[in-house]
């Protein structure tokens, strides 16, 4: 039979190599024959043709174990693929590796350190030169100059920044200047009459009344800060507060220092400081209270 060759048997004698399909066919025929011989119980059945795909056997060449014949369209396993495909696990090309970075030599490290030092030196020189230029511009008058005292005071009383708000102080709007030591303010939609805690200015009709009232009006401007002390009201139900400008300057201290008011000597946390200012103003004969003495 074509495609068959001698194959060694148990006894060393060559026996013909039969395909698996032929062996199965022979076994089925012998079974049918044995069944037919036993009392006619069995009968011969026609042999069914087997498909080509199932007739897979070994090669009949002597000493050769044979190769596996694959059907058309059968997927090849990973073990049957070449090493390239087994390693890549289905990728179309092997993974690219990034090139290794070259090692940094000692000369390169020294060069980088030198560059960083040079950069820091240049930045320091530039900052120093800018500071010198700003100082020279301020000296020759081309730079920004300090505003006159009157302008600075007016600018400070326009509005109180958050940093100028004193501890325990309340910022209020000024409604009216009654006299040198009394003002009307508005806080939370409520108008209050406030008496300056630490000073006593001339009353209406007395000498220096107008000057003290005008000075208080200039210092208070549009807004003031009110700071409470031990007593909150006087005998006339006026609120007692130390009054500061919006910028944080004490109006009580300014009136006494400039010779427009006397220090309140009965009580108050700032009593000692205000008395000292009054003595200085009296000795220097400042303001309308002490200039004629």
PDB file of C-alpha atoms in Angstrom:
ATOM      1  CA  UNK A   1       0.000   0.000   0.000  1.00  0.00           C
ATOM      2  CA  UNK A   2       1.273   3.448  -0.904  1.00  0.00           C
ATOM      3  CA  UNK A   3       2.572   5.568   1.960  1.00  0.00           C
ATOM      4  CA  UNK A   4       3.337   2.461   4.127  1.00  0.00           C
ATOM      5  CA  UNK A   5       6.740   1.085   5.045  1.00  0.00           C
ATOM      6  CA  UNK A   6       8.225  -1.660   7.201  1.00  0.00           C
ATOM      7  CA  UNK A   7       8.026  -1.131  10.940  1.00  0.00           C
ATOM      8  CA  UNK A   8       9.815  -3.243  13.544  1.00  0.00           C
ATOM      9  CA  UNK A   9       7.589  -5.471  15.721  1.00  0.00           C
ATOM     10  CA  UNK A  10       8.031  -7.153  19.073  1.00  0.00           C
ATOM     11  CA  UNK A  11      10.005 -10.029  17.709  1.00  0.00           C
ATOM     12  CA  UNK A  12      12.254  -7.894  15.612  1.00  0.00           C
ATOM     13  CA  UNK A  13      10.397  -8.760  12.412  1.00  0.00           C
ATOM     14  CA  UNK A  14       9.134  -5.931  10.316  1.00  0.00           C
ATOM     15  CA  UNK A  15       5.444  -5.503  10.100  1.00  0.00           C
ATOM     16  CA  UNK A  16       3.477  -3.307   7.790  1.00  0.00           C
ATOM     17  CA  UNK A  17       2.585   0.177   9.072  1.00  0.00           C
ATOM     18  CA  UNK A  18      -1.107   0.784   9.059  1.00  0.00           C
ATOM     19  CA  UNK A  19      -2.807   4.125   9.491  1.00  0.00           C
ATOM     20  CA  UNK A  20      -5.070   4.733  12.446  1.00  0.00           C
ATOM     21  CA  UNK A  21      -8.129   4.853  10.221  1.00  0.00           C
ATOM     22  CA  UNK A  22      -7.302   1.424   8.773  1.00  0.00           C
ATOM     23  CA  UNK A  23      -6.834  -0.039  12.243  1.00  0.00           C
ATOM     24  CA  UNK A  24     -10.186   1.301  13.400  1.00  0.00           C
ATOM     25  CA  UNK A  25     -11.821  -0.079  10.269  1.00  0.00           C
ATOM     26  CA  UNK A  26     -10.312  -3.516  10.788  1.00  0.00           C
ATOM     27  CA  UNK A  27     -11.474  -3.594  14.409  1.00  0.00           C
ATOM     28  CA  UNK A  28     -15.020  -2.686  13.461  1.00  0.00           C
ATOM     29  CA  UNK A  29     -15.096  -5.349  10.737  1.00  0.00           C
ATOM     30  CA  UNK A  30     -13.822  -8.036  13.093  1.00  0.00           C
ATOM     31  CA  UNK A  31     -16.472  -7.071  15.661  1.00  0.00           C
ATOM     32  CA  UNK A  32     -19.177  -7.313  13.026  1.00  0.00           C
ATOM     33  CA  UNK A  33     -17.879 -10.651  11.904  1.00  0.00           C
ATOM     34  CA  UNK A  34     -17.777 -12.017  15.449  1.00  0.00           C
ATOM     35  CA  UNK A  35     -21.303 -10.828  16.052  1.00  0.00           C
ATOM     36  CA  UNK A  36     -22.530 -12.488  12.901  1.00  0.00           C
ATOM     37  CA  UNK A  37     -20.917 -15.766  13.850  1.00  0.00           C
ATOM     38  CA  UNK A  38     -22.749 -15.926  17.202  1.00  0.00           C
ATOM     39  CA  UNK A  39     -26.073 -17.331  16.313  1.00  0.00           C
ATOM     40  CA  UNK A  40     -26.838 -14.779  13.708  1.00  0.00           C
ATOM     41  CA  UNK A  41     -27.362 -12.064  16.230  1.00  0.00           C
ATOM     42  CA  UNK A  42     -25.026  -9.623  14.609  1.00  0.00           C
ATOM     43  CA  UNK A  43     -25.100  -8.426  11.058  1.00  0.00           C
ATOM     44  CA  UNK A  44     -22.570  -6.845   8.810  1.00  0.00           C
ATOM     45  CA  UNK A  45     -22.897  -3.032   8.613  1.00  0.00           C
ATOM     46  CA  UNK A  46     -21.670  -0.962   5.764  1.00  0.00           C
ATOM     47  CA  UNK A  47     -18.451   0.867   6.492  1.00  0.00           C
ATOM     48  CA  UNK A  48     -18.887   4.571   6.917  1.00  0.00           C
ATOM     49  CA  UNK A  49     -16.388   6.708   5.078  1.00  0.00           C
ATOM     50  CA  UNK A  50     -14.317   8.886   7.370  1.00  0.00           C
ATOM     51  CA  UNK A  51     -13.330  12.440   6.607  1.00  0.00           C
ATOM     52  CA  UNK A  52      -9.849  13.292   5.574  1.00  0.00           C
ATOM     53  CA  UNK A  53      -9.435  15.519   8.599  1.00  0.00           C
ATOM     54  CA  UNK A  54      -9.752  12.589  11.027  1.00  0.00           C
ATOM     55  CA  UNK A  55      -7.301  10.341   9.235  1.00  0.00           C
ATOM     56  CA  UNK A  56      -4.298  11.613  11.068  1.00  0.00           C
ATOM     57  CA  UNK A  57      -1.585   9.078  11.820  1.00  0.00           C
ATOM     58  CA  UNK A  58       2.095   8.604  12.035  1.00  0.00           C
ATOM     59  CA  UNK A  59       4.557   8.630   9.242  1.00  0.00           C
ATOM     60  CA  UNK A  60       5.466   5.241   7.922  1.00  0.00           C
ATOM     61  CA  UNK A  61       9.122   6.043   7.557  1.00  0.00           C
ATOM     62  CA  UNK A  62      11.200   3.731   9.805  1.00  0.00           C
ATOM     63  CA  UNK A  63      12.501   5.374  12.993  1.00  0.00           C
ATOM     64  CA  UNK A  64      10.511   8.563  12.468  1.00  0.00           C
ATOM     65  CA  UNK A  65       7.858   9.535  14.989  1.00  0.00           C
ATOM     66  CA  UNK A  66       5.987  11.631  12.526  1.00  0.00           C
ATOM     67  CA  UNK A  67       4.741  15.224  12.381  1.00  0.00           C
ATOM     68  CA  UNK A  68       1.346  16.514  13.275  1.00  0.00           C
ATOM     69  CA  UNK A  69      -0.740  17.470  10.255  1.00  0.00           C
ATOM     70  CA  UNK A  70      -2.807  20.602  10.920  1.00  0.00           C
ATOM     71  CA  UNK A  71      -6.187  21.352   9.484  1.00  0.00           C
ATOM     72  CA  UNK A  72      -6.662  24.394   7.367  1.00  0.00           C
ATOM     73  CA  UNK A  73      -7.327  27.472   9.548  1.00  0.00           C
ATOM     74  CA  UNK A  74      -6.132  25.831  12.775  1.00  0.00           C
ATOM     75  CA  UNK A  75      -4.586  28.368  15.205  1.00  0.00           C
ATOM     76  CA  UNK A  76      -0.993  27.680  16.028  1.00  0.00           C
ATOM     77  CA  UNK A  77      -0.243  27.619  19.761  1.00  0.00           C
ATOM     78  CA  UNK A  78       2.431  29.719  21.400  1.00  0.00           C
ATOM     79  CA  UNK A  79       4.670  26.664  21.782  1.00  0.00           C
ATOM     80  CA  UNK A  80       4.575  26.077  17.977  1.00  0.00           C
ATOM     81  CA  UNK A  81       5.583  29.641  17.150  1.00  0.00           C
ATOM     82  CA  UNK A  82       9.130  30.826  16.537  1.00  0.00           C
ATOM     83  CA  UNK A  83      11.012  32.305  19.506  1.00  0.00           C
ATOM     84  CA  UNK A  84      10.467  35.825  18.236  1.00  0.00           C
ATOM     85  CA  UNK A  85       6.676  35.485  18.478  1.00  0.00           C
ATOM     86  CA  UNK A  86       6.823  33.576  21.778  1.00  0.00           C
ATOM     87  CA  UNK A  87       8.793  36.320  23.442  1.00  0.00           C
ATOM     88  CA  UNK A  88       6.724  39.165  22.003  1.00  0.00           C
ATOM     89  CA  UNK A  89       3.423  37.492  23.025  1.00  0.00           C
ATOM     90  CA  UNK A  90       1.496  38.445  19.908  1.00  0.00           C
ATOM     91  CA  UNK A  91       3.116  41.836  19.296  1.00  0.00           C
ATOM     92  CA  UNK A  92       3.968  42.702  15.717  1.00  0.00           C
ATOM     93  CA  UNK A  93       7.448  43.872  16.695  1.00  0.00           C
ATOM     94  CA  UNK A  94       9.667  43.551  19.756  1.00  0.00           C
ATOM     95  CA  UNK A  95       9.457  46.211  22.486  1.00  0.00           C
ATOM     96  CA  UNK A  96      11.793  49.110  21.970  1.00  0.00           C
ATOM     97  CA  UNK A  97      14.172  49.870  24.756  1.00  0.00           C
ATOM     98  CA  UNK A  98      15.230  53.379  25.631  1.00  0.00           C
ATOM     99  CA  UNK A  99      18.886  54.035  25.096  1.00  0.00           C
ATOM    100  CA  UNK A 100      20.872  54.145  28.292  1.00  0.00           C
ATOM    101  CA  UNK A 101      21.929  57.574  29.464  1.00  0.00           C
ATOM    102  CA  UNK A 102      25.619  58.206  29.259  1.00  0.00           C
ATOM    103  CA  UNK A 103      27.414  58.305  32.560  1.00  0.00           C
ATOM    104  CA  UNK A 104      28.241  61.756  33.903  1.00  0.00           C
ATOM    105  CA  UNK A 105      31.965  62.278  34.060  1.00  0.00           C
ATOM    106  CA  UNK A 106      33.699  64.221  36.868  1.00  0.00           C
ATOM    107  CA  UNK A 107      34.560  66.989  34.407  1.00  0.00           C
ATOM    108  CA  UNK A 108      30.887  67.375  33.530  1.00  0.00           C
ATOM    109  CA  UNK A 109      29.943  67.633  37.217  1.00  0.00           C
ATOM    110  CA  UNK A 110      32.557  70.337  37.780  1.00  0.00           C
ATOM    111  CA  UNK A 111      31.282  72.244  34.756  1.00  0.00           C
ATOM    112  CA  UNK A 112      27.685  72.166  36.033  1.00  0.00           C
ATOM    113  CA  UNK A 113      28.713  73.382  39.491  1.00  0.00           C
ATOM    114  CA  UNK A 114      30.694  76.224  37.954  1.00  0.00           C
ATOM    115  CA  UNK A 115      27.694  77.312  35.871  1.00  0.00           C
ATOM    116  CA  UNK A 116      25.404  77.368  38.927  1.00  0.00           C
ATOM    117  CA  UNK A 117      27.887  79.483  40.879  1.00  0.00           C
ATOM    118  CA  UNK A 118      28.211  81.929  37.994  1.00  0.00           C
ATOM    119  CA  UNK A 119      24.419  82.236  37.739  1.00  0.00           C
ATOM    120  CA  UNK A 120      24.076  82.988  41.463  1.00  0.00           C
ATOM    121  CA  UNK A 121      26.863  85.569  41.281  1.00  0.00           C
ATOM    122  CA  UNK A 122      25.247  87.357  38.333  1.00  0.00           C
ATOM    123  CA  UNK A 123      21.835  87.409  40.061  1.00  0.00           C
ATOM    124  CA  UNK A 124      23.349  88.842  43.250  1.00  0.00           C
ATOM    125  CA  UNK A 125      25.181  91.580  41.330  1.00  0.00           C
ATOM    126  CA  UNK A 126      21.989  92.522  39.460  1.00  0.00           C
ATOM    127  CA  UNK A 127      20.005  92.804  42.707  1.00  0.00           C
ATOM    128  CA  UNK A 128      22.751  94.921  44.303  1.00  0.00           C
ATOM    129  CA  UNK A 129      22.908  97.266  41.303  1.00  0.00           C
ATOM    130  CA  UNK A 130      19.114  97.723  41.331  1.00  0.00           C
ATOM    131  CA  UNK A 131      19.192  98.660  45.024  1.00  0.00           C
ATOM    132  CA  UNK A 132      21.955 101.214  44.442  1.00  0.00           C
ATOM    133  CA  UNK A 133      20.062 102.719  41.495  1.00  0.00           C
ATOM    134  CA  UNK A 134      16.903 103.070  43.585  1.00  0.00           C
ATOM    135  CA  UNK A 135      18.845 104.807  46.366  1.00  0.00           C
ATOM    136  CA  UNK A 136      20.489 107.243  43.961  1.00  0.00           C
ATOM    137  CA  UNK A 137      17.147 108.065  42.353  1.00  0.00           C
ATOM    138  CA  UNK A 138      15.690 108.825  45.785  1.00  0.00           C
ATOM    139  CA  UNK A 139      18.624 111.106  46.628  1.00  0.00           C
ATOM    140  CA  UNK A 140      18.532 113.192  43.455  1.00  0.00           C
ATOM    141  CA  UNK A 141      14.748 113.665  43.638  1.00  0.00           C
ATOM    142  CA  UNK A 142      13.768 111.562  40.615  1.00  0.00           C
ATOM    143  CA  UNK A 143      12.322 108.797  42.763  1.00  0.00           C
ATOM    144  CA  UNK A 144       9.144 108.814  44.863  1.00  0.00           C
ATOM    145  CA  UNK A 145       9.291 111.289  47.753  1.00  0.00           C
ATOM    146  CA  UNK A 146       7.453 111.476  51.021  1.00  0.00           C
ATOM    147  CA  UNK A 147       4.233 113.477  50.900  1.00  0.00           C
ATOM    148  CA  UNK A 148       3.895 116.651  52.981  1.00  0.00           C
ATOM    149  CA  UNK A 149       2.614 116.132  56.537  1.00  0.00           C
ATOM    150  CA  UNK A 150      -0.789 117.616  55.795  1.00  0.00           C
ATOM    151  CA  UNK A 151      -1.269 115.479  52.678  1.00  0.00           C
ATOM    152  CA  UNK A 152      -0.095 112.374  54.490  1.00  0.00           C
ATOM    153  CA  UNK A 153      -2.543 113.004  57.336  1.00  0.00           C
ATOM    154  CA  UNK A 154      -5.401 113.552  54.912  1.00  0.00           C
ATOM    155  CA  UNK A 155      -4.535 110.384  52.994  1.00  0.00           C
ATOM    156  CA  UNK A 156      -4.366 108.391  56.221  1.00  0.00           C
ATOM    157  CA  UNK A 157      -7.828 109.508  57.281  1.00  0.00           C
ATOM    158  CA  UNK A 158      -9.526 108.608  53.997  1.00  0.00           C
ATOM    159  CA  UNK A 159      -9.921 104.939  54.777  1.00  0.00           C
ATOM    160  CA  UNK A 160      -8.591 102.481  57.340  1.00  0.00           C
ATOM    161  CA  UNK A 161      -6.829  99.454  55.869  1.00  0.00           C
ATOM    162  CA  UNK A 162      -7.299  96.115  57.558  1.00  0.00           C
ATOM    163  CA  UNK A 163      -3.779  96.274  59.047  1.00  0.00           C
ATOM    164  CA  UNK A 164      -4.472  99.723  60.687  1.00  0.00           C
ATOM    165  CA  UNK A 165      -7.512  98.537  62.641  1.00  0.00           C
ATOM    166  CA  UNK A 166      -6.581  98.548  66.323  1.00  0.00           C
ATOM    167  CA  UNK A 167      -7.397  95.707  68.738  1.00  0.00           C
ATOM    168  CA  UNK A 168     -10.940  95.963  70.146  1.00  0.00           C
ATOM    169  CA  UNK A 169     -11.589  98.929  67.837  1.00  0.00           C
ATOM    170  CA  UNK A 170     -14.739  99.583  65.811  1.00  0.00           C
ATOM    171  CA  UNK A 171     -14.611 101.586  62.588  1.00  0.00           C
ATOM    172  CA  UNK A 172     -17.542 104.032  62.292  1.00  0.00           C
ATOM    173  CA  UNK A 173     -18.622 106.879  60.004  1.00  0.00           C
ATOM    174  CA  UNK A 174     -18.420 110.451  61.251  1.00  0.00           C
ATOM    175  CA  UNK A 175     -21.743 112.294  61.006  1.00  0.00           C
ATOM    176  CA  UNK A 176     -21.063 115.576  62.828  1.00  0.00           C
ATOM    177  CA  UNK A 177     -18.403 117.371  64.887  1.00  0.00           C
ATOM    178  CA  UNK A 178     -20.213 118.903  67.891  1.00  0.00           C
ATOM    179  CA  UNK A 179     -17.145 120.489  69.521  1.00  0.00           C
ATOM    180  CA  UNK A 180     -13.515 119.680  70.237  1.00  0.00           C
ATOM    181  CA  UNK A 181     -14.229 116.624  72.416  1.00  0.00           C
ATOM    182  CA  UNK A 182     -17.672 115.464  71.176  1.00  0.00           C
ATOM    183  CA  UNK A 183     -18.652 113.890  67.830  1.00  0.00           C
ATOM    184  CA  UNK A 184     -21.674 112.152  66.338  1.00  0.00           C
ATOM    185  CA  UNK A 185     -21.039 108.851  64.546  1.00  0.00           C
ATOM    186  CA  UNK A 186     -23.070 106.177  62.740  1.00  0.00           C
ATOM    187  CA  UNK A 187     -22.540 102.495  63.464  1.00  0.00           C
ATOM    188  CA  UNK A 188     -24.792  99.714  62.119  1.00  0.00           C
ATOM    189  CA  UNK A 189     -27.422 102.213  60.945  1.00  0.00           C
ATOM    190  CA  UNK A 190     -27.482 103.771  64.446  1.00  0.00           C
ATOM    191  CA  UNK A 191     -26.269 107.260  65.355  1.00  0.00           C
ATOM    192  CA  UNK A 192     -24.370 107.715  68.616  1.00  0.00           C
ATOM    193  CA  UNK A 193     -22.888 110.714  70.393  1.00  0.00           C
ATOM    194  CA  UNK A 194     -19.337 109.986  71.501  1.00  0.00           C
ATOM    195  CA  UNK A 195     -17.265 111.869  74.069  1.00  0.00           C
ATOM    196  CA  UNK A 196     -13.489 111.639  73.717  1.00  0.00           C
ATOM    197  CA  UNK A 197     -12.397 109.745  76.824  1.00  0.00           C
ATOM    198  CA  UNK A 198      -8.997 111.279  77.530  1.00  0.00           C
ATOM    199  CA  UNK A 199      -9.371 115.042  76.819  1.00  0.00           C
ATOM    200  CA  UNK A 200     -11.269 118.139  77.828  1.00  0.00           C
ATOM    201  CA  UNK A 201     -11.525 120.974  75.290  1.00  0.00           C
ATOM    202  CA  UNK A 202     -12.836 124.543  75.763  1.00  0.00           C
ATOM    203  CA  UNK A 203     -16.607 124.958  75.851  1.00  0.00           C
ATOM    204  CA  UNK A 204     -18.596 127.128  73.476  1.00  0.00           C
ATOM    205  CA  UNK A 205     -17.867 130.829  74.068  1.00  0.00           C
ATOM    206  CA  UNK A 206     -14.467 130.136  75.683  1.00  0.00           C
ATOM    207  CA  UNK A 207     -11.128 131.016  74.202  1.00  0.00           C
ATOM    208  CA  UNK A 208      -9.728 128.417  71.783  1.00  0.00           C
ATOM    209  CA  UNK A 209     -13.175 126.773  71.283  1.00  0.00           C
ATOM    210  CA  UNK A 210     -13.198 127.286  67.510  1.00  0.00           C
ATOM    211  CA  UNK A 211      -9.570 126.221  67.066  1.00  0.00           C
ATOM    212  CA  UNK A 212     -10.096 122.988  69.011  1.00  0.00           C
ATOM    213  CA  UNK A 213     -13.291 122.173  67.089  1.00  0.00           C
ATOM    214  CA  UNK A 214     -11.637 122.756  63.728  1.00  0.00           C
ATOM    215  CA  UNK A 215      -8.666 120.583  64.689  1.00  0.00           C
ATOM    216  CA  UNK A 216     -10.922 117.728  65.737  1.00  0.00           C
ATOM    217  CA  UNK A 217     -12.818 118.018  62.456  1.00  0.00           C
ATOM    218  CA  UNK A 218      -9.577 117.837  60.465  1.00  0.00           C
ATOM    219  CA  UNK A 219      -8.323 114.793  62.367  1.00  0.00           C
ATOM    220  CA  UNK A 220     -11.594 112.837  62.339  1.00  0.00           C
ATOM    221  CA  UNK A 221     -12.358 113.344  58.627  1.00  0.00           C
ATOM    222  CA  UNK A 222     -14.879 110.746  57.370  1.00  0.00           C
ATOM    223  CA  UNK A 223     -14.191 107.725  59.590  1.00  0.00           C
ATOM    224  CA  UNK A 224     -12.771 107.065  63.055  1.00  0.00           C
ATOM    225  CA  UNK A 225     -11.976 104.077  65.242  1.00  0.00           C
ATOM    226  CA  UNK A 226     -13.530 103.791  68.686  1.00  0.00           C
ATOM    227  CA  UNK A 227     -11.738 101.915  71.503  1.00  0.00           C
ATOM    228  CA  UNK A 228     -13.620 101.316  74.806  1.00  0.00           C
ATOM    229  CA  UNK A 229     -12.198 101.628  78.325  1.00  0.00           C
ATOM    230  CA  UNK A 230     -13.440 101.003  81.879  1.00  0.00           C
ATOM    231  CA  UNK A 231     -16.347 103.460  81.732  1.00  0.00           C
ATOM    232  CA  UNK A 232     -18.606 103.266  78.704  1.00  0.00           C
ATOM    233  CA  UNK A 233     -20.847 106.316  79.343  1.00  0.00           C
ATOM    234  CA  UNK A 234     -20.618 109.649  81.149  1.00  0.00           C
ATOM    235  CA  UNK A 235     -23.255 111.445  83.234  1.00  0.00           C
ATOM    236  CA  UNK A 236     -24.870 112.833  80.046  1.00  0.00           C
ATOM    237  CA  UNK A 237     -25.333 109.326  78.566  1.00  0.00           C
ATOM    238  CA  UNK A 238     -22.675 109.951  75.948  1.00  0.00           C
ATOM    239  CA  UNK A 239     -20.513 107.048  74.860  1.00  0.00           C
ATOM    240  CA  UNK A 240     -16.985 107.279  76.248  1.00  0.00           C
ATOM    241  CA  UNK A 241     -14.316 106.100  73.838  1.00  0.00           C
ATOM    242  CA  UNK A 242     -10.729 106.729  72.936  1.00  0.00           C
ATOM    243  CA  UNK A 243     -10.960 108.014  69.368  1.00  0.00           C
ATOM    244  CA  UNK A 244      -8.413 107.251  66.642  1.00  0.00           C
ATOM    245  CA  UNK A 245      -8.195 108.265  63.024  1.00  0.00           C
ATOM    246  CA  UNK A 246      -8.864 105.716  60.320  1.00  0.00           C
ATOM    247  CA  UNK A 247      -5.103 105.306  59.957  1.00  0.00           C
ATOM    248  CA  UNK A 248      -4.610 104.551  63.676  1.00  0.00           C
ATOM    249  CA  UNK A 249      -3.483 107.971  65.076  1.00  0.00           C
ATOM    250  CA  UNK A 250      -4.833 108.930  68.505  1.00  0.00           C
ATOM    251  CA  UNK A 251      -6.999 112.067  68.288  1.00  0.00           C
ATOM    252  CA  UNK A 252      -6.928 112.450  72.084  1.00  0.00           C
ATOM    253  CA  UNK A 253      -3.125 112.535  72.121  1.00  0.00           C
ATOM    254  CA  UNK A 254      -2.919 114.881  69.114  1.00  0.00           C
ATOM    255  CA  UNK A 255      -5.221 117.480  70.689  1.00  0.00           C
ATOM    256  CA  UNK A 256      -3.248 117.490  73.960  1.00  0.00           C
ATOM    257  CA  UNK A 257       0.183 117.458  72.303  1.00  0.00           C
ATOM    258  CA  UNK A 258      -0.674 120.372  69.978  1.00  0.00           C
ATOM    259  CA  UNK A 259      -2.106 122.544  72.770  1.00  0.00           C
ATOM    260  CA  UNK A 260      -5.831 122.362  71.914  1.00  0.00           C
ATOM    261  CA  UNK A 261      -7.053 120.298  74.906  1.00  0.00           C
ATOM    262  CA  UNK A 262      -6.333 119.409  78.517  1.00  0.00           C
ATOM    263  CA  UNK A 263      -5.685 115.846  79.657  1.00  0.00           C
ATOM    264  CA  UNK A 264      -8.478 114.105  81.599  1.00  0.00           C
ATOM    265  CA  UNK A 265      -6.979 113.407  85.023  1.00  0.00           C
ATOM    266  CA  UNK A 266      -9.720 111.365  86.718  1.00  0.00           C
ATOM    267  CA  UNK A 267      -9.350 107.913  85.170  1.00  0.00           C
ATOM    268  CA  UNK A 268      -8.605 106.053  81.973  1.00  0.00           C
ATOM    269  CA  UNK A 269      -5.940 103.678  80.729  1.00  0.00           C
ATOM    270  CA  UNK A 270      -4.094 106.482  78.898  1.00  0.00           C
ATOM    271  CA  UNK A 271      -4.320 109.047  81.703  1.00  0.00           C
ATOM    272  CA  UNK A 272      -0.586 109.087  82.578  1.00  0.00           C
ATOM    273  CA  UNK A 273       0.561 109.362  78.963  1.00  0.00           C
ATOM    274  CA  UNK A 274      -1.839 112.217  78.232  1.00  0.00           C
ATOM    275  CA  UNK A 275      -0.787 114.144  81.345  1.00  0.00           C
ATOM    276  CA  UNK A 276       2.842 113.901  80.206  1.00  0.00           C
ATOM    277  CA  UNK A 277       1.899 115.287  76.778  1.00  0.00           C
ATOM    278  CA  UNK A 278       0.067 118.188  78.395  1.00  0.00           C
ATOM    279  CA  UNK A 279       3.136 119.109  80.459  1.00  0.00           C
ATOM    280  CA  UNK A 280       5.301 119.089  77.345  1.00  0.00           C
ATOM    281  CA  UNK A 281       2.857 121.301  75.413  1.00  0.00           C
ATOM    282  CA  UNK A 282       2.627 123.734  78.344  1.00  0.00           C
ATOM    283  CA  UNK A 283       6.425 123.954  78.617  1.00  0.00           C
ATOM    284  CA  UNK A 284       6.790 124.535  74.870  1.00  0.00           C
ATOM    285  CA  UNK A 285       3.824 126.982  74.808  1.00  0.00           C
ATOM    286  CA  UNK A 286       2.190 125.169  71.888  1.00  0.00           C
ATOM    287  CA  UNK A 287      -1.319 125.778  70.619  1.00  0.00           C
ATOM    288  CA  UNK A 288      -3.922 128.364  71.491  1.00  0.00           C
ATOM    289  CA  UNK A 289      -4.126 127.172  75.115  1.00  0.00           C
ATOM    290  CA  UNK A 290      -0.464 127.838  76.011  1.00  0.00           C
ATOM    291  CA  UNK A 291       0.852 130.264  73.423  1.00  0.00           C
ATOM    292  CA  UNK A 292      -0.304 133.388  75.337  1.00  0.00           C
ATOM    293  CA  UNK A 293       1.110 132.262  78.676  1.00  0.00           C
TER     294      UNK A 293
END
